[in-house]
Amino acid sequence: MKLWLFGIYGIVGTTAIAGNKAIEKGISEKTGLVSELPDFEGLANFSPLSFDEIGGHDIRNIESNLYEELFKHWEENQHFDYRILKQLKEDLEKIKAKKGTALNCGEGVLEELKPIESLENENLSLEEIVDKLEKDLLEFKDEETVAINVASTEPTIEYDENIHGNIENFEKAIKENKKEKFTASMLYAYVCLKNKIPYANFTPSIGSNIQALKQLAEENNVPHAGNDGKTGETLVKTTLAPMFAYRNLKVLGWMGYNILGDLDGKVLAHKENKESKIVSKDKVIGKILGYYPYTITEINFFPSLKDNKTAFDFIHYEGFLGTKMKFYFTWDAIDAIVAAPLVIDIARFLNFAKKKGQKGVIKELAFFFKSPMETDIYNTHTQYQMLVEWFNKLKNEG
Amino acid sequence: MKLWLFGIYGIVGTTAIAGNKAIEKGISEKTGLVSELPDFEGLANFSPLSFDEIGGHDIRNIESNLYEELFKHWEENQHFDYRILKQLKEDLEKIKAKKGTALNCGEGVLEELKPIESLENENLSLEEIVDKLEKDLLEFKDEETVAINVASTEPTIEYDENIHGNIENFEKAIKENKKEKFTASMLYAYVCLKNKIPYANFTPSIGSNIQALKQLAEENNVPHAGNDGKTGETLVKTTLAPMFAYRNLKVLGWMGYNILGDLDGKVLAHKENKESKIVSKDKVIGKILGYYPYTITEINFFPSLKDNKTAFDFIHYEGFLGTKMKFYFTWDAIDAIVAAPLVIDIARFLNFAKKKGQKGVIKELAFFFKSPMETDIYNTHTQYQMLVEWFNKLKNEG
Amino acid sequence: MKLWLFGIYGIVGTTAIAGNKAIEKGISEKTGLVSELPDFEGLANFSPLSFDEIGGHDIRNIESNLYEELFKHWEENQHFDYRILKQLKEDLEKIKAKKGTALNCGEGVLEELKPIESLENENLSLEEIVDKLEKDLLEFKDEETVAINVASTEPTIEYDENIHGNIENFEKAIKENKKEKFTASMLYAYVCLKNKIPYANFTPSIGSNIQALKQLAEENNVPHAGNDGKTGETLVKTTLAPMFAYRNLKVLGWMGYNILGDLDGKVLAHKENKESKIVSKDKVIGKILGYYPYTITEINFFPSLKDNKTAFDFIHYEGFLGTKMKFYFTWDAIDAIVAAPLVIDIARFLNFAKKKGQKGVIKELAFFFKSPMETDIYNTHTQYQMLVEWFNKLKNEG
Amino acid sequence: MKLWLFGIYGIVGTTAIAGNKAIEKGISEKTGLVSELPDFEGLANFSPLSFDEIGGHDIRNIESNLYEELFKHWEENQHFDYRILKQLKEDLEKIKAKKGTALNCGEGVLEELKPIESLENENLSLEEIVDKLEKDLLEFKDEETVAINVASTEPTIEYDENIHGNIENFEKAIKENKKEKFTASMLYAYVCLKNKIPYANFTPSIGSNIQALKQLAEENNVPHAGNDGKTGETLVKTTLAPMFAYRNLKVLGWMGYNILGDLDGKVLAHKENKESKIVSKDKVIGKILGYYPYTITEINFFPSLKDNKTAFDFIHYEGFLGTKMKFYFTWDAIDAIVAAPLVIDIARFLNFAKKKGQKGVIKELAFFFKSPMETDIYNTHTQYQMLVEWFNKLKNEG
Ligand SMILES: NC(=O)c1ccc[n+]([C@@H]2O[C@H](COP(=O)([O-])OP(=O)(O)OC[C@H]3O[C@@H](n4cnc5c(N)ncnc54)[C@H](O)[C@@H]3O)[C@@H](O)[C@H]2O)c1
Ligand SMILES: NC(=O)c1ccc[n+]([C@@H]2O[C@H](COP(=O)([O-])OP(=O)(O)OC[C@H]3O[C@@H](n4cnc5c(N)ncnc54)[C@H](O)[C@@H]3O)[C@@H](O)[C@H]2O)c1
Ligand SMILES: NC(=O)c1ccc[n+]([C@@H]2O[C@H](COP(=O)([O-])OP(=O)(O)OC[C@H]3O[C@@H](n4cnc5c(N)ncnc54)[C@H](O)[C@@H]3O)[C@@H](O)[C@H]2O)c1
Ligand SMILES: NC(=O)c1ccc[n+]([C@@H]2O[C@H](COP(=O)([O-])OP(=O)(O)OC[C@H]3O[C@@H](n4cnc5c(N)ncnc54)[C@H](O)[C@@H]3O)[C@@H](O)[C@H]2O)c1
Ligand code: NA
Ligand code: NA
């Protein structure tokens, strides 16, 4: 099985690969990998933990290599033991990004990641960009290749039913070079689904989350999933909010205040790039409670933290006899460390799904996402059970 | 339906009754009542929210009445709106405790609650004590009476297979006046189960949690449940710990530090009385994770807080690539407010169980307890589902 | 000694008066009153703790009285013992606000406090407004009257050297009805200083903080002080930040996130009204450290909290060998309770200052303010020492 | 100037030396060093930042060297940048501990640090032990040598006026081999003061804090200081508590709960070794407030934290009108990182004091200690001012 990452030089991408290799080499434990829990015994028969090959697109430092890029993130964060790092050098130096697209990725990306080295810079038409991306993937892929988008968060683009509503029009608009109607993640998702490569959107960017691409996935019998990895504060929210519901306690307000200082933080400091993220984080409370209490959901840049995302949550609720009470939590984690194993998990489950003949949105992967597609189940526990049941059912099939 | 409370003059007991009456009068919402969630629609047909009569035993201020006792707690805590309080005066003045037993309740109870007015003081034999308790209950009870123990936490007593192991020997030992083998809660539970009154143990005291009484319950077709209401920090622990399990995150250590300053806090400041509480709070983590990380579980007296239990939890865990991360939460609630509605819930579900022919330990009520009897399910979410399924199954039966 | 409050019907104003009366009646302690510390022994000889009379302006509910207004705040917040409240009814009903001005008080005030009953509504010229205000004060004042502004926070107004730069032009502009150059707080400060009534600005509004009014105060030998009561999160910040300085620890970032839900919170939810508050809270860190680390300072509306201001601070700092460390604090207090006693303190110290012949800005009152005028001393400790020394020096003079 | 450390192989000792060398080499900043603040300009003329030589005693791994010992601490904690570590290897390998004494160091030390290699193991008399220690120091010392005790915390020993009350009896008891009357730290302090080497006690062990040794210091014109470095939670407590005093807020209770998991933590997990530490941390609140509120002060072992001391403080206080409010803080720091620079600071100030003819307890160094000798000033701010004034006064003298 092979793994392709869009945004491969980011901290999530590089850390996922580093961890994968470290486990392969026996120098790190499998902690953090959902797919290695006893509940998923047998998964490895379909989707092994080791990948045969890893590749990806990025839009920065195309001449660099994965080790160098990982090392830069590491120097800022020292996010795992330096002895592991050293032993990965040789393997990781061999992995190099291909040049991707930054189409309509917003000021956040263009400003914070410059100099950008993307296909647009080469004066290509939309069709030519798509062709280049496709060529990279076709060269790489085998029958068991999965692609995951861990690139920076894009701004949302206005939904245009005419173009995004079905795959025929979507492809026509590419031919007609209607660049303003597409973002990078849509192109990545398109190229994957077109070529029967399962695709997952680990970001809140649009990716495969439009009618045209959902149709394509169904037609091509290819599974996909998203959006936005549920890794930190939102994971806790969706684990905890059910408690208030089960106990008939009335949530009066829920404040969630996130700070971080890495590249992702820089990009999200730009309003348009932040927007989809906020929506993604904010709505989960109401989905779980069945009513929408007052909420504050903010992400702010705090440079010295780098990738050490810290979140402060405050829940004000009412109990018996109308009495108000308080609950506080603080999340203090390394964003890439909580995200990276899920990238591997999702890839393995998508490959499993494909082998088991699943197609379209795999809503049973909701457990991994802040904004799961095509389901209203946001409760972490229910999502986990759903995943286990789905896996067991398919495992025992055929 | 009628409700009998052991420890009726405590803050949990008085608050439960106050809330119940306030809802009856339409001056308070049903917030906090699990039994009023849509998931339990139809319960009221078996167990109405209003009780026909409320009574109980206590060992202090026997000449007082429920309003006076509630008012003392209220002056210390102002734990709900004073306008509600005022409107309950007339109703609550009518409720008066009967004199109970403080047998082997430990120094915590004897010292902190003095002057004690209990049956022992009257130089009665064990059999006479039991008779008096039984008489009180027989005078009070109808076909739909449930009793709940909300008295102070007793010390544990050494398990003596000869006496506690079957009901015949248990009753013989009562006759033989072997006082050192019994605690108040065991006598209360005995009297209830003997008279087919469902009994629940809201405290970590022994109550019905010995073989002899379990046998009696089975023989008499009466349901019972316990132990120790899961209302605060432990509720959060058992909601949150599963998240670490689902994500294959390794909990390295879990610190839970509780402070409170009311009567309960005073009693628990005594080592022997505290012991069962600590055990009850501590073991849940290991039960959920499947391994036993380093834990700190403490309850300390902090006078100025009164009933405003505050808890500080810190979870140290390891993720991908061996990286350590941190999670903190602070629980800031009014102990009686989170406990009181559960007293009503448990009573209603036990009465429902009895009507549906259930007998013995109702392990499906695990959701309400820190140390549920006869189950290893500590995960709050699973417990809730179990409760809903059990209710639905029985509801639709016969 | 007499006290006049602008914004007398607000929660700070009503609570200050309630506390003052409760102490007078012997039903409450002097806790919270700086002026009653042993360090200020002898102050009462100049400025007694009891006021002979209390009055003020407001722009809402002019027909109401202080008890009614206090009671509304109390119902929302139950911010002190209801038994105290009851005993104050008779005294407080006698206090009634006069109609004030809401000139250029911004959308926050106009929207959230409506219906507004202010002098502008009566189609008066600026001069007429000033005359009315002056009339109210002249009727009320004696030789020992102090006025304090506890009205809602106004937006800042652009400084116009021509008009705000000296008192002659300031008065000319009033005559010329240049309403756009004045805010309510400037008019209040003007009327006070003109009539030798010491004035303190408990809000971040402009008040007496312009050259023209400072000149007037000097010429009229009247003391004044401000701005913005230092009562909560900023008090802690300015107490704690020196620690990092003394220990040569480098603050990398300081996040201060405030939420509250009362009227003040509603007004501050309006961007223009919030602005001066943010500036006031934000700059203190740099002033104390001598360099400006990255800071986040936010105030957000959180309705269910009412006046229970809650603040979350996070300090990221660097120590020996470049190692980063973390410090967190949570402030959970009743805003009016921490503010109210300072209103009394400031009044007493200003009256003392006047009697001791002090005039102009009393920078030694910096201890009470977030943005003290004419000093760069923000360190709470140094401010306290300065206050004690100033008091002792004057006390022993003449 | 030269530095001698008792307990040199501990994490505080090794980190202090590492930092000192790193600064010398220009590969680390001076952050954390009080003695490098502008307020102490000129100190370097008396006490340079670089030491000519560094040595010390320890009771473990005597054949090891400082780099190896530092490296073990570093592997557990990664408490500073690994690139700094690498560059220090050569220098630190040259530093080797001499064998010290573990006399009456308690079960905590004997159990947790075994195998112990100390002079007692060699069957020496008290006098012989003292001679050996003295020999080591005499070989090392020059005119500007300072010694600091950073060894593990010992149990307290009962004060015996006959032996500890004056130096003559103290020396006689050594000759008489009354081992039960002495602890290691007393011997270290004795050898130093006898040889005119300024001594500071960075631990809560007895050290020079008995009458006999104070007398010796006076007679020998040698300055000394202690006890127990004020580096973490207590530093914050003594910075913050004054705020409550200045504002006349009544502290109802103060909870301080500390957890850590390093060697120091292991030793302190032993009751007798912990005792002096608790006393040291606990009393500061009362000293500052002038009354003794209810306090909880605990230190508990939490293995996975290693040297990352985490503390949870909760302050319950009463304000105006009797209203109770809450304040919480969390301290999350690396114990050795906050302690190490102070070791250097104290050494430099003691050497300065000696050169300026100061003798006996230097109470102006109170700023550095939890339990400063011979002063009641615990307020961090006042202590800092006292230090600055003392320095300036002496600097300008002679
Ligand atoms: N816990 C988490 O870290 C977490 C959780 C959920 C979602 N996410 C999302 O995952 C994504 C990656 O996070 P990160 O911390 O690694 O960010 P990052 O900034 O370190 O990495 C993003 C990478 O994507 C590259 N990139 C940007 N636009 C691209 C494009 N159009 N095509 C190809 N490459 C592109 C960048 O050059 C960079 O290398 C972000 O969108 C983030 O919001 C992260
Ligand atoms: N959130 C919660 O409050 C919570 C949660 C779980 C369990 N509990 C348990 O519920 C119990 C009640 O808590 P509380 O806060 O109301 O305590 P409380 O001290 O206010 O009330 C206990 C009452 O029981 C009475 N009592 C003591 N021993 C008795 C005996 N042998 N017979 C009859 N009465 C007796 C006392 O006189 C008192 O009126 C405690 O055991 C507590 O540990 C409470
Ligand atoms: N801890 C604190 O509460 C604290 C600390 C520092 C500053 N402050 C400031 O004190 C002021 C009062 O706070 P509050 O909580 O009492 O607010 P509030 O909204 O309860 O009260 C403000 C009162 O001022 C009145 N008002 C508004 N504009 C007026 C005007 N132009 N003239 C006369 N009256 C006017 C309102 O009608 C209201 O009665 C605010 O500006 C607030 O920012 C409060
Ligand atoms: N922030 C802080 O770390 C801090 C603050 C205040 C006080 N302290 C105190 O500083 C001391 C050192 O702390 P640490 O974290 O470095 O502990 P540590 O356990 O890492 O180091 C103690 C060292 O002292 C040695 N030792 C023990 N007894 C000895 C003896 N009798 N003679 C010579 N050496 C001996 C041990 O072998 C060890 O190398 C402890 O007493 C601690 O309580 C530390
Ligand atoms: Na932390
Ligand atoms: Na709180």
XYZ file of N, CA and C in Angstrom, chain A residues 9 34 173 177 220:
15
model
N 5.101 18.470 3.041
C 6.199 19.084 3.800
C 5.722 19.801 5.069
N -5.088 4.500 16.101
C -6.387 3.863 16.321
C -6.424 2.515 15.600
N -15.982 23.069 -16.838
C -15.434 24.326 -16.311
C -13.910 24.270 -16.218
N -11.267 26.720 -18.249
C -10.286 27.491 -17.484
C -10.914 28.474 -16.496
N -17.179 6.034 -9.875
C -15.894 5.336 -10.014
C -15.654 4.281 -8.937
